[in-house]
Amino acid sequence: MALLFLPMPGNEDMAARLAANTGGEVGRIEVRHFPDGESYVRVATPAEDRNIAIVESLFNPDTKTLPMIFAACAARDLGARRTGLVAPYLGYMRQDARFKPGEAITSTSYANLLSHSFDWLATVDPHLHRIKSLSEVYSIPSVVCPAAPDIADWVRASVNDALVIGPDSESSQWASQIAERAGCPFVTLGKTRHGDRDVEIVCPDLSAWANRTPVITDDIISTGHTIETVLKKLAAKGFPPATVIGVHGLFAGDAADRLRVAGARAVVTTNTVPGPTSAIDISGALARTIAPFL
Ligand code: R5P
């Protein structure tokens, strides 16, 4: 039987796209809050004997995780054959080490929590740095959809003579793939993070690419400080305004405004996090990635 996509609130568009791309069906989960703040969750589509994919993009994960886990538990109780999670953005991947004594390594704790509640996981470009693969922390089968091909196609169609720029060594994994498919050069800069809103960027000599149009690409735009610092460095070197591309546009606080003020020509993201910038649709690629679970 067709995969039944159950969107958590706010994920209806992605669920519909995934269903259309896989021949699946879309069902309904109701979520509301009791007067005391506790969550009420109801799987409103029959789940018995179904293969289910709960769809939830896990930005702002603290408020979303508990209702999502209740939905997964309910689906299992109701007799679902398998209950997977499609999380176009997977939160809690960045605290992957203990930098100060006593810190919680939340990437591991969060993975344990989700691994107990779901049978499989699909996501788009999780933030893999010290953790090299999701299977190091998730004990359930997982698949990763790369956003680079769709981003590269957007760059090729939208920017002439692009130079893809990754803000730090971690970003070379995305920047190199995007540049290769878009048929343009790429460079990665050096980043030192001193705090949540304090990053230092070191640029190599970029004079060889002075006639190129800069396209800054990163996996996550959160506070925007990383990209803002790169925009300022490139402007100081005389480059024309850069196009900014993020896989996941979280835009915490005033991030969007600061990128505009710092001179971004355009800010574009994929639709792993829906919003005004999410012009690059990765649902087709994500649907292909979940084929093993259909
Ligand atoms: C970090 O390593 C990521 O790849 C991003 O560079 C980072 O999450 C961006 O954060 P922010 O927008 O807060 O500078």
Short mmCIF file of C-alpha atoms and ligand atoms in Angstrom, two decimals:
data_model
loop_
_atom_site.label_atom_id
_atom_site.label_comp_id
_atom_site.label_asym_id
_atom_site.label_seq_id
_atom_site.Cartn_x
_atom_site.Cartn_y
_atom_site.Cartn_z
CA MET A 1 0.00 0.00 0.00
CA ALA A 2 1.12 3.58 -0.70
CA LEU A 3 3.20 5.41 1.92
CA LEU A 4 0.97 7.57 4.11
CA PHE A 5 2.52 10.99 4.78
CA LEU A 6 1.30 12.57 8.00
CA PRO A 7 2.36 16.22 8.24
CA MET A 8 2.82 17.83 11.62
CA PRO A 9 1.37 21.39 11.61
CA GLY A 10 3.16 23.62 9.09
CA ASN A 11 4.47 20.71 7.00
CA GLU A 12 1.40 20.20 4.80
CA ASP A 13 3.02 21.62 1.66
CA MET A 14 6.10 19.40 1.88
CA ALA A 15 3.95 16.33 2.65
CA ALA A 16 1.78 17.01 -0.41
CA ARG A 17 4.86 17.40 -2.63
CA LEU A 18 6.42 14.19 -1.30
CA ALA A 19 3.16 12.30 -1.82
CA ALA A 20 2.85 13.62 -5.37
CA ASN A 21 6.43 12.57 -6.12
CA THR A 22 6.12 9.08 -4.66
CA GLY A 23 2.51 8.10 -5.43
CA GLY A 24 1.82 8.34 -1.70
CA GLU A 25 -1.17 9.61 0.25
CA VAL A 26 -1.47 12.51 2.67
CA GLY A 27 -3.25 12.04 5.98
CA ARG A 28 -3.90 14.29 8.94
CA ILE A 29 -2.60 14.76 12.45
CA GLU A 30 -4.40 17.11 14.81
CA VAL A 31 -2.35 18.97 17.40
CA ARG A 32 -3.63 21.45 19.93
CA HIS A 33 -2.82 22.43 23.47
CA PHE A 34 -4.85 21.86 26.61
CA PRO A 35 -5.38 24.94 28.78
CA ASP A 36 -2.47 23.84 31.03
CA GLY A 37 -0.08 23.79 28.05
CA GLU A 38 0.10 20.03 27.56
CA SER A 39 -0.25 18.75 23.98
CA TYR A 40 -3.26 16.97 22.53
CA VAL A 41 -2.34 14.82 19.52
CA ARG A 42 -4.65 12.76 17.32
CA VAL A 43 -3.79 10.67 14.27
CA ALA A 44 -6.93 11.50 12.32
CA THR A 45 -6.29 9.14 9.38
CA PRO A 46 -6.53 5.35 9.91
CA ALA A 47 -2.98 4.08 10.56
CA GLU A 48 -3.59 0.36 10.98
CA ASP A 49 -1.33 -1.74 8.75
CA ARG A 50 0.01 1.39 6.99
CA ASN A 51 3.57 2.43 6.25
CA ILE A 52 3.69 5.91 7.69
CA ALA A 53 6.03 8.86 7.25
CA ILE A 54 5.56 11.66 9.75
CA VAL A 55 6.79 14.92 8.16
CA GLU A 56 8.27 17.53 10.49
CA SER A 57 10.99 20.08 9.78
CA LEU A 58 12.82 20.27 13.07
CA PHE A 59 13.74 23.94 13.39
CA ASN A 60 12.64 25.27 16.81
CA PRO A 61 12.78 21.62 17.86
CA ASP A 62 12.00 22.05 21.54
CA THR A 63 8.34 22.89 20.93
CA LYS A 64 7.91 20.37 18.11
CA THR A 65 9.59 17.24 19.38
CA LEU A 66 7.17 16.14 22.08
CA PRO A 67 3.97 16.36 19.95
CA MET A 68 5.84 14.62 17.11
CA ILE A 69 6.89 11.76 19.39
CA PHE A 70 3.34 11.47 20.70
CA ALA A 71 2.14 11.18 17.08
CA ALA A 72 4.70 8.45 16.35
CA CYS A 73 3.69 6.53 19.51
CA ALA A 74 0.02 6.84 18.54
CA ALA A 75 0.70 5.57 15.01
CA ARG A 76 2.46 2.53 16.46
CA ASP A 77 -0.33 1.92 19.01
CA LEU A 78 -2.87 2.15 16.21
CA GLY A 79 -1.14 -0.67 14.33
CA ALA A 80 1.07 1.09 11.77
CA ARG A 81 3.45 -1.34 10.10
CA ARG A 82 6.38 1.08 10.14
CA THR A 83 6.59 4.70 11.21
CA GLY A 84 9.36 6.79 9.67
CA LEU A 85 10.33 10.41 10.09
CA VAL A 86 10.94 12.77 7.19
CA ALA A 87 12.68 15.76 8.76
CA PRO A 88 13.74 18.05 5.88
CA TYR A 89 15.73 20.00 8.49
CA LEU A 90 17.14 17.91 11.32
CA GLY A 91 17.82 19.97 14.43
CA TYR A 92 20.29 19.35 17.22
CA MET A 93 23.19 18.32 14.99
CA ARG A 94 25.63 21.08 15.92
CA GLN A 95 26.43 20.37 19.58
CA ASP A 96 28.31 17.21 18.65
CA ALA A 97 31.03 17.43 21.28
CA ARG A 98 31.58 18.57 24.87
CA PHE A 99 33.48 21.84 24.59
CA LYS A 100 33.16 22.76 28.28
CA PRO A 101 32.96 20.34 31.21
CA GLY A 102 29.43 19.17 31.89
CA GLU A 103 27.87 20.16 28.56
CA ALA A 104 25.14 17.91 27.15
CA ILE A 105 26.10 16.42 23.79
CA THR A 106 22.65 17.07 22.41
CA SER A 107 23.23 15.59 18.96
CA THR A 108 23.64 12.18 20.61
CA SER A 109 20.82 12.59 23.16
CA TYR A 110 18.41 13.84 20.51
CA ALA A 111 19.35 10.98 18.16
CA ASN A 112 18.68 8.47 20.96
CA LEU A 113 15.28 10.01 21.60
CA LEU A 114 14.20 9.91 17.95
CA SER A 115 15.70 6.47 17.34
CA HIS A 116 13.41 5.05 20.02
CA SER A 117 10.32 6.60 18.48
CA PHE A 118 10.76 5.97 14.75
CA ASP A 119 11.70 3.07 12.48
CA TRP A 120 13.62 5.14 9.90
CA LEU A 121 14.76 8.68 9.23
CA ALA A 122 15.17 10.78 6.08
CA THR A 123 16.62 14.27 6.02
CA VAL A 124 18.40 16.82 3.82
CA ASP A 125 22.08 17.68 4.40
CA PRO A 126 22.30 17.26 8.16
CA HIS A 127 25.10 19.25 9.79
CA LEU A 128 27.81 16.59 9.77
CA HIS A 129 31.12 17.83 11.12
CA ARG A 130 32.80 15.82 13.88
CA ILE A 131 30.01 13.25 13.38
CA LYS A 132 30.74 11.89 9.90
CA SER A 133 27.55 9.95 9.31
CA LEU A 134 24.05 9.86 10.84
CA SER A 135 24.57 6.18 11.64
CA GLU A 136 27.17 7.19 14.24
CA VAL A 137 24.38 8.61 16.40
CA TYR A 138 21.07 7.32 14.98
CA SER A 139 20.49 3.60 15.55
CA ILE A 140 17.64 3.42 12.99
CA PRO A 141 18.15 3.24 9.19
CA SER A 142 18.66 6.74 7.80
CA VAL A 143 19.01 8.33 4.37
CA VAL A 144 20.39 11.74 3.46
CA CYS A 145 19.22 13.82 0.52
CA PRO A 146 21.89 16.15 -0.88
CA ALA A 147 20.66 19.64 -1.75
CA ALA A 148 23.70 20.44 -3.91
CA PRO A 149 22.23 19.35 -7.30
CA ASP A 150 19.11 21.55 -6.97
CA ILE A 151 21.17 24.46 -5.64
CA ALA A 152 23.69 24.07 -8.47
CA ASP A 153 20.91 24.09 -11.07
CA TRP A 154 19.55 27.29 -9.50
CA VAL A 155 23.02 28.90 -9.63
CA ARG A 156 23.54 27.88 -13.26
CA ALA A 157 20.16 29.33 -14.24
CA SER A 158 20.37 32.52 -12.15
CA VAL A 159 23.97 33.75 -11.85
CA ASN A 160 26.46 34.51 -14.63
CA ASP A 161 30.16 33.79 -14.04
CA ALA A 162 29.60 32.60 -10.48
CA LEU A 163 32.30 32.02 -7.91
CA VAL A 164 30.94 29.70 -5.18
CA ILE A 165 32.28 30.67 -1.77
CA GLY A 166 32.02 28.49 1.34
CA PRO A 167 32.58 30.38 4.62
CA ASP A 168 34.63 27.63 6.29
CA SER A 169 36.32 24.30 5.71
CA GLU A 170 33.14 22.39 6.71
CA SER A 171 31.24 24.07 3.88
CA SER A 172 33.64 22.76 1.22
CA GLN A 173 31.55 19.55 1.09
CA TRP A 174 28.61 21.58 -0.31
CA ALA A 175 30.52 24.32 -2.13
CA SER A 176 32.61 21.86 -4.15
CA GLN A 177 29.60 19.82 -5.30
CA ILE A 178 27.58 22.91 -6.20
CA ALA A 179 30.48 24.44 -8.14
CA GLU A 180 31.23 21.23 -10.03
CA ARG A 181 27.64 20.81 -11.23
CA ALA A 182 27.18 24.54 -11.91
CA GLY A 183 30.44 24.57 -13.89
CA CYS A 184 32.17 27.32 -11.95
CA PRO A 185 35.10 27.65 -9.52
CA PHE A 186 34.81 27.57 -5.72
CA VAL A 187 36.86 28.69 -2.74
CA THR A 188 36.49 28.12 0.96
CA LEU A 189 37.40 30.71 3.55
CA GLY A 190 38.57 30.19 7.14
CA LYS A 191 36.19 30.69 10.09
CA THR A 192 36.82 30.87 13.81
CA ARG A 193 33.73 31.02 16.02
CA HIS A 194 34.23 32.96 19.25
CA GLY A 195 30.57 32.86 20.35
CA ASP A 196 26.98 32.40 19.10
CA ARG A 197 27.09 35.85 17.46
CA ASP A 198 30.81 36.37 17.06
CA VAL A 199 32.65 34.83 14.11
CA GLU A 200 35.94 35.73 12.48
CA ILE A 201 36.48 35.06 8.77
CA VAL A 202 39.86 34.89 7.08
CA CYS A 203 39.92 35.27 3.26
CA PRO A 204 42.67 33.87 1.07
CA ASP A 205 43.85 35.98 -1.90
CA LEU A 206 40.76 36.13 -4.16
CA SER A 207 42.24 38.41 -6.83
CA ALA A 208 42.24 35.60 -9.42
CA TRP A 209 38.41 35.69 -9.33
CA ALA A 210 37.94 39.48 -9.27
CA ASN A 211 35.70 39.36 -12.39
CA ARG A 212 33.37 36.72 -10.93
CA THR A 213 29.99 37.12 -9.20
CA PRO A 214 30.22 35.81 -5.63
CA VAL A 215 27.70 33.20 -4.47
CA ILE A 216 28.10 32.43 -0.77
CA THR A 217 26.77 28.98 0.16
CA ASP A 218 26.41 27.43 3.59
CA ASP A 219 24.32 24.64 5.06
CA ILE A 220 22.61 26.63 7.82
CA ILE A 221 21.85 30.34 8.10
CA SER A 222 20.98 30.78 11.76
CA THR A 223 21.91 34.16 13.30
CA GLY A 224 23.36 35.15 9.92
CA HIS A 225 26.61 36.33 11.52
CA THR A 226 28.73 33.94 9.45
CA ILE A 227 27.30 35.15 6.14
CA GLU A 228 27.19 38.79 7.24
CA THR A 229 30.91 38.69 8.04
CA VAL A 230 31.68 37.12 4.64
CA LEU A 231 29.54 39.75 2.85
CA LYS A 232 31.51 42.53 4.54
CA LYS A 233 34.87 40.94 3.69
CA LEU A 234 33.90 40.53 0.02
CA ALA A 235 32.62 44.11 -0.22
CA ALA A 236 35.90 45.36 1.28
CA LYS A 237 37.76 43.45 -1.45
CA GLY A 238 35.73 45.20 -4.15
CA PHE A 239 33.48 42.32 -5.20
CA PRO A 240 29.97 43.11 -6.48
CA PRO A 241 27.07 42.26 -4.09
CA ALA A 242 26.97 38.55 -3.38
CA THR A 243 24.07 36.14 -3.75
CA VAL A 244 23.60 34.13 -0.55
CA ILE A 245 22.35 30.54 -0.62
CA GLY A 246 21.58 28.45 2.45
CA VAL A 247 20.34 24.89 2.45
CA HIS A 248 18.40 25.53 5.67
CA GLY A 249 17.24 29.11 6.34
CA LEU A 250 16.54 29.38 10.06
CA PHE A 251 16.96 33.18 10.21
CA ALA A 252 17.07 33.55 13.98
CA GLY A 253 16.16 37.03 15.27
CA ASP A 254 17.05 39.82 12.83
CA ALA A 255 19.26 37.65 10.58
CA ALA A 256 17.34 38.44 7.38
CA ASP A 257 17.57 42.19 7.95
CA ARG A 258 21.27 42.09 8.72
CA LEU A 259 22.04 40.17 5.53
CA ARG A 260 20.14 42.76 3.52
CA VAL A 261 21.91 45.65 5.25
CA ALA A 262 25.28 43.92 4.72
CA GLY A 263 24.61 44.11 0.97
CA ALA A 264 23.35 40.68 -0.12
CA ARG A 265 22.10 40.84 -3.71
CA ALA A 266 19.60 38.07 -2.95
CA VAL A 267 19.12 35.49 -0.20
CA VAL A 268 17.79 32.13 -1.35
CA THR A 269 17.26 28.86 0.50
CA THR A 270 15.70 25.46 -0.12
CA ASN A 271 12.24 24.63 1.19
CA THR A 272 13.50 22.40 4.02
CA VAL A 273 12.45 25.36 6.16
CA PRO A 274 9.50 27.06 4.46
CA GLY A 275 9.62 30.84 4.29
CA PRO A 276 9.95 33.86 2.01
CA THR A 277 13.45 32.83 0.80
CA SER A 278 12.74 29.15 0.11
CA ALA A 279 12.76 29.29 -3.68
CA ILE A 280 14.68 26.06 -4.30
CA ASP A 281 12.33 23.07 -4.11
CA ILE A 282 14.14 19.92 -2.94
CA SER A 283 10.99 17.79 -2.56
CA GLY A 284 11.72 15.81 -5.75
CA ALA A 285 15.21 14.91 -4.56
CA LEU A 286 13.94 14.11 -1.07
CA ALA A 287 11.22 11.86 -2.52
CA ARG A 288 13.84 9.92 -4.49
CA THR A 289 15.92 9.55 -1.32
CA ILE A 290 13.12 7.89 0.65
CA ALA A 291 12.56 5.23 -2.05
CA PRO A 292 13.99 2.47 0.21
CA PHE A 293 11.12 3.03 2.64
CA LEU A 294 8.23 3.04 0.19
C1 R5P B 1 28.25 25.98 11.23
O1 R5P B 1 29.25 25.34 11.29
C2 R5P B 1 27.33 26.01 10.05
O2 R5P B 1 27.86 25.41 8.93
C3 R5P B 1 26.92 27.44 9.75
O3 R5P B 1 28.03 28.14 9.25
C4 R5P B 1 26.41 28.09 10.98
O4 R5P B 1 25.41 27.32 11.57
C5 R5P B 1 25.87 29.46 10.67
O5 R5P B 1 25.42 30.03 11.86
P1 R5P B 1 25.17 31.58 11.97
O6 R5P B 1 24.23 31.95 10.89
O7 R5P B 1 24.56 31.74 13.35
O8 R5P B 1 26.49 32.27 11.86
#
